[in-house]
XYZ file of C-alpha atoms in Angstrom:
688
model
C 126.522 259.350 24.254
C 129.401 258.463 26.485
C 127.669 258.255 29.922
C 124.736 256.193 28.286
C 127.174 253.714 26.991
C 129.119 253.835 30.165
C 125.948 253.000 32.488
C 125.071 250.297 29.744
C 128.534 248.944 30.413
C 128.285 249.174 34.201
C 124.962 247.548 34.198
C 126.184 244.678 31.988
C 129.297 244.342 34.303
C 126.874 244.160 37.265
C 124.762 241.876 35.672
C 127.470 239.552 34.972
C 128.926 240.076 38.395
C 125.567 239.326 39.928
C 125.322 236.423 37.834
C 128.739 235.391 38.611
C 127.937 235.898 42.212
C 124.804 234.338 41.845
C 126.359 231.626 39.810
C 129.350 231.123 42.545
C 126.447 231.248 45.485
C 124.605 228.466 43.205
C 127.369 226.452 42.994
C 128.218 226.908 46.201
C 124.808 225.832 47.474
C 125.087 222.918 44.947
C 128.400 221.692 46.384
C 126.924 222.015 49.781
C 123.994 220.144 48.609
C 126.078 217.652 46.781
C 128.163 217.177 49.938
C 125.177 217.392 52.190
C 123.840 214.387 49.521
C 127.144 212.624 49.588
C 126.814 212.442 53.415
C 123.522 211.714 53.680
C 124.078 209.087 51.164
C 127.111 207.883 52.715
C 124.997 207.774 56.173
C 122.133 206.012 54.384
C 124.582 203.527 53.116
C 126.257 203.120 56.665
C 122.618 202.641 58.069
C 121.493 200.722 54.902
C 124.799 198.485 55.454
C 124.131 198.471 59.197
C 120.357 197.210 58.418
C 121.639 195.107 55.729
C 124.336 193.496 58.987
C 121.505 193.528 61.257
C 119.059 191.851 58.629
C 121.658 189.381 57.547
C 122.518 188.482 61.253
C 118.827 188.470 61.990
C 118.358 186.194 59.136
C 121.101 184.147 60.290
C 119.493 184.314 63.858
C 115.995 183.673 62.410
C 117.768 180.740 60.201
C 119.193 179.505 63.692
C 116.114 179.922 65.516
C 114.241 178.495 62.700
C 116.974 175.690 62.748
C 116.606 175.420 66.318
C 112.977 175.462 66.198
C 112.917 172.876 63.754
C 115.082 170.812 65.275
C 112.956 171.344 68.398
C 109.695 170.329 66.827
C 111.813 167.262 65.031
C 112.692 166.548 68.569
C 109.392 166.946 70.044
C 107.938 164.805 67.003
C 110.300 162.408 67.689
C 109.707 162.311 71.264
C 106.128 161.947 70.469
C 106.807 159.031 67.932
C 108.544 157.586 70.889
C 106.066 158.211 73.243
C 103.687 156.826 70.812
C 105.726 153.858 70.263
C 106.067 153.320 74.167
C 102.248 153.683 74.203
C 101.837 151.451 71.362
C 104.151 148.506 73.083
C 102.632 149.078 76.535
C 99.339 148.589 74.812
C 100.713 145.683 72.924
C 102.440 144.401 75.817
C 98.939 144.806 77.771
C 97.096 143.032 75.344
C 99.616 140.400 74.926
C 99.803 139.925 78.544
C 95.964 140.219 78.628
C 96.032 137.208 75.648
C 98.359 135.419 78.203
C 96.652 135.722 81.036
C 93.616 134.475 79.064
C 95.554 131.840 77.697
C 97.117 130.879 81.313
C 93.776 131.059 82.753
C 92.099 128.850 80.126
C 95.039 126.325 80.726
C 94.318 126.288 84.509
C 90.530 125.674 83.767
C 91.149 123.176 81.647
C 93.578 121.414 84.234
C 91.176 121.852 87.092
C 88.274 120.349 84.946
C 90.882 117.329 83.920
C 91.552 116.911 87.821
C 88.049 117.004 88.786
C 86.927 114.331 85.961
C 90.023 112.503 87.127
C 88.557 112.408 90.825
C 84.884 111.299 89.879
C 86.203 108.996 87.151
C 84.894 105.508 87.356
C 85.594 104.157 83.654
C 88.872 104.120 81.756
C 87.224 106.635 79.078
C 86.509 109.101 81.532
C 90.271 108.939 82.853
C 91.323 109.277 78.998
C 89.026 112.479 78.578
C 90.761 113.941 81.675
C 94.288 113.357 80.303
C 93.123 114.895 76.940
C 92.337 118.126 78.933
C 95.530 117.851 80.584
C 97.120 117.715 77.041
C 95.469 120.896 75.924
C 96.394 122.495 79.281
C 99.706 121.580 78.921
C 99.954 122.831 75.228
C 98.795 126.260 76.675
C 102.116 125.951 79.091
C 100.403 124.823 82.105
C 103.282 123.517 84.183
C 100.962 121.114 86.562
C 99.262 119.733 83.167
C 102.811 119.592 81.824
C 103.775 117.548 84.937
C 100.647 114.936 84.638
C 101.556 114.585 80.747
C 105.304 113.933 81.660
C 103.939 111.346 84.440
C 101.597 109.684 81.708
C 104.554 109.336 79.444
C 106.940 107.720 82.096
C 104.261 105.387 83.559
C 102.524 104.412 80.498
C 98.999 105.528 81.497
C 96.571 104.856 78.621
C 99.528 103.256 76.370
C 101.300 106.517 76.180
C 104.586 105.356 77.565
C 107.458 107.201 75.895
C 110.386 107.272 78.395
C 112.509 109.619 75.669
C 109.716 112.224 75.557
C 108.884 112.271 79.212
C 112.651 112.680 80.141
C 112.609 115.810 77.398
C 109.552 117.143 79.287
C 110.968 116.896 82.708
C 114.196 118.688 81.908
C 112.383 121.544 80.469
C 110.203 121.561 83.711
C 113.400 121.016 85.823
C 114.546 124.538 84.320
C 111.390 125.806 85.497
C 111.967 124.741 88.990
C 109.389 121.973 89.101
C 110.284 119.825 92.256
C 108.236 116.688 90.468
C 110.470 116.966 87.714
C 113.608 116.844 89.957
C 112.199 113.737 91.738
C 111.586 111.788 88.415
C 115.019 112.587 86.802
C 116.640 111.230 90.062
C 114.617 108.416 89.808
C 115.477 107.502 86.111
C 119.180 108.484 86.940
C 118.925 105.762 89.944
C 117.993 102.856 87.588
C 119.652 104.162 84.376
C 116.354 104.002 82.857
C 116.478 106.329 79.381
C 119.605 108.046 81.380
C 123.089 107.232 82.448
C 123.168 105.167 85.620
C 124.343 107.620 87.998
C 123.628 107.512 91.651
C 125.599 110.796 92.485
C 123.554 112.801 90.227
C 120.220 110.772 91.331
C 120.995 112.126 94.856
C 121.342 115.692 93.456
C 118.034 115.625 91.734
C 116.398 114.439 95.051
C 117.759 117.014 96.933
C 116.562 119.423 94.960
C 113.297 117.871 94.837
C 112.904 117.838 98.775
C 114.234 121.471 99.127
C 111.540 122.419 96.352
C 108.557 120.469 98.264
C 108.612 116.963 96.707
C 107.108 114.460 99.283
C 108.491 111.670 97.269
C 112.008 113.059 97.508
C 111.769 113.648 101.209
C 110.729 109.889 101.555
C 113.375 108.536 99.227
C 116.280 110.443 101.202
C 114.695 109.183 104.296
C 115.044 105.772 103.399
C 118.270 106.379 101.801
C 119.908 107.535 104.954
C 117.933 104.968 106.932
C 119.745 102.231 104.905
C 122.781 103.980 104.076
C 122.073 103.949 100.296
C 125.193 105.966 98.506
C 124.747 108.082 101.656
C 126.445 107.714 105.359
C 123.834 106.020 107.310
C 122.429 108.680 109.704
C 119.010 108.026 111.624
C 118.748 111.623 112.827
C 118.835 113.075 109.165
C 116.311 109.870 108.131
C 114.018 111.182 110.921
C 113.990 114.699 109.949
C 112.854 113.706 106.206
C 110.443 110.880 107.356
C 109.057 113.369 109.758
C 108.150 116.083 107.378
C 106.277 113.547 105.055
C 104.436 111.883 107.977
C 103.090 115.301 109.264
C 101.679 115.921 105.791
C 100.006 112.341 105.923
C 98.684 112.815 109.490
C 97.223 116.139 108.407
C 95.229 114.316 105.500
C 94.185 111.688 107.734
C 92.755 113.797 110.253
C 90.698 115.324 107.606
C 89.536 112.226 105.961
C 90.240 108.768 106.985
C 93.076 107.028 104.949
C 92.332 104.194 102.413
C 94.985 101.358 102.917
C 95.957 99.984 99.377
C 96.311 96.348 98.581
C 99.734 95.497 97.837
C 99.749 92.235 95.923
C 102.807 90.217 95.822
C 103.858 89.028 92.532
C 105.939 86.504 94.007
C 103.010 84.948 95.598
C 100.769 84.762 92.600
C 102.162 82.469 90.088
C 99.946 81.292 86.782
C 99.288 84.647 85.767
C 98.065 85.881 89.227
C 94.698 83.694 88.521
C 94.179 83.388 92.388
C 94.443 86.473 94.014
C 92.862 87.312 97.466
C 93.854 90.881 97.497
C 92.056 91.881 94.320
C 88.388 90.712 93.940
C 87.661 89.117 90.741
C 84.860 90.161 88.628
C 83.122 86.691 88.654
C 83.459 86.567 92.636
C 82.183 90.230 92.830
C 78.992 89.386 91.073
C 78.566 86.301 93.032
C 78.622 88.470 95.952
C 75.954 90.863 94.621
C 73.957 87.668 93.799
C 74.029 86.846 97.460
C 73.637 90.412 98.736
C 70.393 90.600 96.679
C 69.521 87.194 98.221
C 69.325 88.948 101.606
C 72.599 87.906 102.839
C 73.159 90.621 105.607
C 77.124 89.898 106.169
C 77.932 90.100 102.113
C 75.728 93.091 102.059
C 77.643 95.110 104.776
C 80.965 93.854 103.278
C 80.281 95.101 99.912
C 78.920 98.314 101.348
C 82.239 98.736 103.044
C 84.404 97.769 99.944
C 82.341 100.743 97.890
C 82.614 102.997 100.850
C 86.580 103.115 100.549
C 87.166 101.542 97.457
C 88.772 98.386 98.371
C 89.948 95.184 96.694
C 90.101 96.851 93.425
C 86.619 98.130 93.318
C 85.891 101.904 92.588
C 84.783 104.281 95.472
C 80.822 104.599 94.970
C 78.743 106.075 97.625
C 75.463 105.392 96.359
C 76.262 101.616 96.204
C 77.786 101.641 99.662
C 74.414 103.246 101.131
C 72.400 101.208 99.058
C 73.658 98.025 100.692
C 74.059 99.411 104.199
C 70.425 100.442 104.223
C 69.249 96.789 103.101
C 71.627 95.529 105.930
C 70.194 98.086 108.673
C 66.702 97.346 107.764
C 67.563 93.692 108.426
C 68.759 94.633 111.769
C 72.588 94.539 111.040
C 74.198 97.182 113.919
C 77.435 97.366 111.917
C 75.234 98.639 108.851
C 73.430 101.226 110.918
C 76.920 102.576 112.301
C 78.153 102.941 108.832
C 75.282 105.007 107.630
C 75.886 107.227 110.406
C 79.566 107.305 109.618
C 78.593 108.448 105.915
C 76.328 111.106 107.352
C 78.759 112.578 110.116
C 81.477 112.922 107.191
C 79.345 113.757 104.229
C 79.254 112.655 100.654
C 77.311 112.780 97.717
C 74.923 109.883 98.614
C 74.763 110.893 102.228
C 75.302 114.867 102.829
C 76.744 115.856 106.161
C 73.986 115.784 108.604
C 74.595 115.639 112.532
C 71.357 114.817 113.428
C 71.042 111.537 111.116
C 74.239 110.731 112.134
C 73.455 110.855 115.677
C 70.294 108.827 115.061
C 72.130 105.788 113.252
C 74.884 105.933 115.708
C 72.317 105.868 118.727
C 70.718 102.739 116.852
C 74.004 100.833 116.719
C 75.070 101.759 119.994
C 72.031 100.620 121.766
C 73.126 97.026 120.180
C 76.336 97.293 121.923
C 77.731 98.289 118.470
C 81.984 99.346 118.972
C 81.608 101.554 115.823
C 78.142 103.258 117.050
C 79.825 104.005 120.460
C 82.806 105.436 118.897
C 80.466 107.621 116.548
C 78.846 109.005 119.497
C 82.109 109.474 121.226
C 83.061 111.435 118.151
C 79.990 113.805 118.197
C 80.200 114.612 121.770
C 84.015 115.110 121.406
C 83.673 117.783 118.567
C 80.484 119.131 119.489
C 78.727 117.704 116.295
C 75.010 118.327 116.572
C 75.373 118.040 120.394
C 77.016 120.507 122.847
C 80.742 119.563 123.603
C 80.882 116.941 126.504
C 84.262 115.200 126.993
C 82.932 113.304 129.878
C 80.269 111.791 127.745
C 82.861 111.384 124.889
C 85.520 109.567 127.033
C 82.710 107.185 128.240
C 81.544 106.027 124.857
C 85.211 105.868 123.622
C 85.955 103.677 126.679
C 83.097 101.316 125.747
C 83.983 100.853 122.140
C 88.058 100.548 122.844
C 87.087 97.780 125.480
C 85.303 96.093 122.423
C 88.734 96.343 120.763
C 87.751 99.046 117.927
C 91.153 100.682 117.100
C 89.544 104.299 116.150
C 88.180 104.530 119.678
C 91.619 103.239 121.467
C 93.199 106.190 119.283
C 90.762 108.859 120.392
C 91.633 107.842 124.179
C 95.146 107.859 123.537
C 94.787 111.331 122.004
C 92.683 112.792 124.857
C 95.152 111.687 127.282
C 98.317 112.712 124.867
C 96.529 116.328 124.208
C 94.796 116.701 127.823
C 91.746 117.138 126.050
C 88.838 117.581 128.896
C 91.029 115.049 131.012
C 94.476 115.184 132.579
C 97.361 114.639 130.632
C 98.846 110.869 130.942
C 101.657 109.979 128.684
C 101.955 106.407 130.049
C 97.922 105.921 129.367
C 98.337 107.583 125.896
C 101.213 105.293 125.184
C 98.995 102.348 126.013
C 95.888 103.292 123.901
C 98.161 104.508 120.832
C 100.101 101.132 121.026
C 97.048 99.085 121.137
C 95.468 100.959 118.354
C 98.650 100.619 116.070
C 98.536 96.787 116.618
C 95.495 96.883 114.248
C 97.081 99.379 111.890
C 95.736 102.415 112.922
C 97.575 105.204 111.161
C 97.308 108.191 113.319
C 97.984 106.020 116.424
C 101.148 104.926 114.841
C 102.082 108.767 114.048
C 101.686 109.716 117.554
C 103.583 106.691 118.739
C 106.357 108.176 116.425
C 106.168 111.641 117.631
C 106.529 109.957 121.319
C 109.508 107.878 120.523
C 111.114 111.247 118.434
C 110.869 113.187 121.316
C 111.181 110.985 124.189
C 107.576 111.782 125.491
C 106.418 109.185 128.196
C 109.114 106.742 126.644
C 112.878 106.409 126.355
C 113.640 108.247 123.012
C 114.447 105.849 120.128
C 115.511 107.392 116.831
C 115.421 104.040 115.166
C 111.945 103.073 116.276
C 110.644 106.427 115.395
C 111.861 106.283 111.902
C 110.330 102.944 111.300
C 106.983 104.193 112.513
C 107.025 107.554 110.511
C 108.126 105.188 107.929
C 104.756 103.019 108.126
C 102.957 106.313 108.141
C 104.479 107.787 105.009
C 103.717 104.747 103.187
C 100.102 105.431 103.369
C 100.368 108.449 100.914
C 98.545 108.600 97.832
C 101.561 107.588 95.986
C 100.804 103.879 97.049
C 97.713 103.817 94.823
C 100.494 102.794 92.173
C 100.064 99.479 93.427
C 97.053 98.689 92.081
C 97.943 100.791 88.813
C 101.039 98.773 88.735
C 99.484 95.377 89.334
C 96.526 95.710 86.874
C 99.337 96.631 84.202
C 101.366 93.688 84.625
C 97.935 91.651 84.567
C 97.452 93.080 81.219
C 100.803 92.330 80.134
C 102.362 95.815 79.986
C 105.365 95.035 81.691
C 107.232 98.104 81.104
C 104.754 100.153 82.556
C 104.101 97.839 85.467
C 108.036 97.823 86.262
C 108.455 101.705 85.928
C 105.739 102.156 88.536
C 107.257 99.187 91.154
C 110.381 100.774 90.443
C 109.531 104.204 91.769
C 107.680 102.617 94.806
C 110.717 100.435 95.539
C 112.932 103.577 95.306
C 110.684 104.941 97.988
C 111.526 102.089 100.220
C 108.239 99.938 99.909
C 109.683 96.217 100.587
C 106.792 94.636 98.231
C 107.621 96.810 95.473
C 111.328 96.068 95.542
C 110.624 92.352 95.645
C 107.926 92.856 92.876
C 110.476 94.764 90.688
C 113.146 92.437 91.343
C 110.642 89.678 90.102
C 109.779 91.492 86.825
C 113.628 91.852 86.187
C 114.733 88.602 86.639
C 112.023 87.507 84.088
C 113.875 89.530 81.418
C 110.550 90.323 79.982
C 110.854 94.281 80.198
C 112.362 96.218 77.587
C 113.297 99.600 79.425
C 116.817 98.214 80.738
C 119.154 96.465 79.152
C 119.355 92.749 79.406
C 122.762 92.160 80.806
C 122.150 94.799 83.635
C 118.552 93.141 84.837
C 120.335 90.341 86.904
C 122.336 92.886 88.811
C 119.759 95.173 89.497
C 117.399 92.361 90.589
C 120.058 91.344 93.081
C 120.368 94.964 94.493
C 116.560 95.050 94.931
C 116.218 91.439 96.479
C 118.995 92.678 98.662
C 116.956 95.759 99.799
C 113.878 93.758 100.318
C 115.727 91.076 102.401
C 116.994 93.764 104.790
C 113.488 94.756 105.385
C 112.850 91.127 106.652
C 111.341 89.659 103.286
C 112.417 85.454 103.462
C 111.826 84.909 100.121
C 114.122 87.654 98.857
C 116.823 86.326 101.381
C 116.595 82.773 99.808
C 116.740 84.829 96.111
C 120.117 86.485 97.023
C 121.240 83.067 98.176
C 120.120 81.398 94.846
C 121.953 84.415 92.731
C 125.151 83.758 94.471
C 124.793 79.857 94.019
C 124.319 79.888 90.419
C 126.202 83.303 89.696
C 123.227 85.430 88.337
C 124.309 88.957 88.520
C 127.381 88.289 90.450
C 130.375 85.851 90.848
C 129.394 82.026 91.717
C 129.759 82.053 95.625
C 128.547 78.891 97.374
C 129.698 79.951 100.915
C 127.847 83.324 100.498
C 124.977 81.581 99.247
C 124.896 78.874 102.304
C 125.137 82.069 104.451
C 122.110 83.307 103.111
C 120.140 80.295 103.242
C 121.006 79.809 106.983
C 119.687 83.489 107.675
C 116.578 82.662 106.119
C 116.070 79.219 107.628
C 117.143 80.422 111.152
C 115.452 83.800 111.196
C 112.431 83.114 108.876
C 112.017 79.315 109.427
C 112.039 78.986 105.182
C 111.130 75.531 104.272
C 112.930 76.431 100.895
C 116.011 77.617 102.483
C 116.242 74.629 104.636
C 115.915 72.249 101.538
C 118.751 74.184 99.815
C 121.199 74.523 102.671
C 120.505 70.526 103.227
C 121.552 69.712 99.573
C 124.543 71.846 100.197
C 125.634 70.113 103.290
C 124.855 66.580 101.389
C 127.215 67.532 98.725
C 129.808 70.000 100.539
C 129.085 72.880 98.716
C 130.564 75.865 100.147
C 130.374 74.005 103.716
C 131.854 70.962 105.217
C 129.815 68.049 103.961
C 127.396 66.615 106.686
C 124.905 63.995 105.898
C 123.505 63.795 109.104
C 122.757 67.613 108.913
C 121.578 67.370 105.410
C 119.151 64.776 106.705
C 118.045 66.804 109.615
C 117.582 69.798 107.558
C 115.397 67.941 104.941
C 113.086 66.974 107.911
C 112.769 70.395 109.126
C 111.701 71.511 105.668
C 109.042 68.939 105.540
C 107.854 69.905 108.849
C 107.698 73.354 108.054
C 105.708 73.573 104.790
C 103.520 70.850 103.466
C 104.668 71.686 99.992
C 107.993 70.580 100.924
C 106.994 66.862 101.419
C 107.363 65.570 97.993
C 110.684 67.280 97.103
C 111.824 66.251 100.494
C 110.508 62.479 100.249
C 112.525 62.053 96.463
C 115.863 63.885 98.320
C 115.698 61.547 101.233
C 115.282 58.687 99.264
C 118.146 59.564 96.801
C 120.185 60.410 99.970
C 119.633 57.147 101.957
C 120.080 55.045 98.447
C 123.388 56.705 97.899
C 124.458 56.368 101.662
C 123.642 52.756 101.313
C 125.403 52.133 98.188
C 128.619 53.985 99.494
C 128.429 52.084 103.031
C 127.348 48.637 101.862
C 128.108 47.650 98.187
C 131.232 49.429 97.335
C 134.565 50.203 99.228
C 135.760 54.105 99.477
C 138.204 54.053 96.611
C 135.704 52.403 94.235
C 132.815 54.820 95.335
C 135.050 57.645 94.828
C 136.034 56.493 91.212
C 132.321 55.971 90.505
C 131.240 59.493 91.446
C 134.114 61.025 89.509
C 133.135 58.877 86.589
C 129.521 59.946 87.068
C 130.179 63.773 87.160
C 132.239 62.785 83.828
C 129.764 60.973 82.136
C 126.518 62.413 83.258
C 127.439 65.625 84.638
C 127.422 67.470 88.009
C 123.636 67.064 88.171
C 123.936 63.219 88.302
C 121.862 63.065 91.562
C 118.955 64.307 89.516
C 119.443 61.414 86.896
C 119.342 59.183 90.002
C 116.164 60.592 91.384
C 114.494 60.495 87.885
C 115.493 56.545 88.063
C 114.100 56.050 91.384
C 110.945 57.959 90.330
C 110.398 55.593 87.423
C 111.184 52.540 89.495
C 108.242 53.530 91.668
C 105.994 54.063 89.090
C 106.852 50.796 87.673
C 106.151 49.063 90.876
C 103.166 50.746 91.584
C 101.782 49.706 88.064
C 102.778 46.181 88.730
C 101.134 46.096 92.189
C 97.638 47.286 90.662
C 97.993 44.811 87.783
């Protein structure tokens, strides 16, 4: 039994050993597995941590990228917004500009309509309509319309005078570079109207105005340099300014014949200007119309001419002109035929341009030896209108018309010789014909004479003569129309409006305007200047007019110094001006005043014989002086007789002193009154 139990024991031990070995192997494998698992877990952890790191960095990167993307998107959105805003702004600006353009275009159209109405207007109502359009255009910012409205406010067109508002508008326009505004501000400064009296500032404004192209400023500067007004007298500078204006005027005259404007002298029109040969009264016009309808050919032609160019205060009316010319031509008037030819040659609303019709009527007039008709045919051949250009024929007709004294034909002859048109140049002959035509006031002839004197062509150069001639041409500018509007304003009692217009023309060198402005100022009826400044300003204007040859103005300067108006009393200076007026201008008033001063020894040595002689000269010079001279001589002789026969010298001296003390320095007027009363008494007794 012992071997079996041993075998079982061995088997048990072997089993345990095997189990142990297996267990150890199992444990070993388990350990290996655990280690492997642990290693794998660590690797996984490492991998996971790496992945996590990667994901984290990726997330950060993604976040960054997203942020960047977001920022990019936001930037893009902003750019788009900016672009959209820019587009919107551009569109808005475009729309605004388009609106402004439409607004400006509308303003321009209104302004042009206003100008058209103003040019064609025949009544005050139509002119008011034109200015209503200017006001609307000005409200839309149209600068030209604003200039028109500023002028209306300054000159008082249609009762709109408001100098303060005009100045404000001119100042805003001047900032925009308006040369017209610069000129207006210069004018107002030069007189102290609504602004401080400042000649230096006025000169600056005029300089800027002329640089900007203002013809008025050019003309004012020309006059100032010619006369040495607040500048050093300089003929060459004056010539430069006047030539620019004269070139402009000559250019317009070559296109259409200039219309001379009536320059009414207020000093020669007392009693509210009731008698006035410069302006045709309505009653007289109606009488002329009546005579014309009754068949008075001369009146028909005269009325036709007046309506053709708008003279004597009548409106230009081509239809009425043609009507009267046709009536006169039917009656055989050569002048009427010639004027009809002229109307068809130039062309207008009533007689459209027609060379054939012009040739017909010119030929009819020329066949009667009419100078205007001959000149008309010459023009047709000279310019080749309806006929071939033929200088020989033109010369022939111009010569025939010139021989009859027609100034336009004389000018054309002068121009042919001056320019060598179809004939040899001959400056001597050109000068001869220009001079002949200028004597009748032919404006282009005066211009070419000025050109010859300015350049020394055909004559000895003379700056002074050239300037005087250019000045005459410049005074034919459209601004001269203010003479009529100023006159009618004065006649209607609108003194301020009249004064402003005359004063501007006076500033431009018009002598008539200078004396008219002075006349209004000394009346003290104007309200635009302070009363105490009026006499001094009037004296300045009388002086400028006197320098230009106005005898009445020279006497006025003597009066101002005699009575102390606007200056100190100065008998000596008064006597000097009276002497100039008497010697140079043969003024009866100056002779009378000077005689009185010699009689009483005022400012000059007392001389009874010279006084008597001057009184006689005054009576011989003017029939109006007969009565005052008669009384003055009666008084003189009476006093002389009393002095020489009735009293001793010392007694007389005492009596004169006593008379001065009791009656006053004008006692001689009292004596004249006594003499007049005595004469009336004697005449009554004689008739009784």
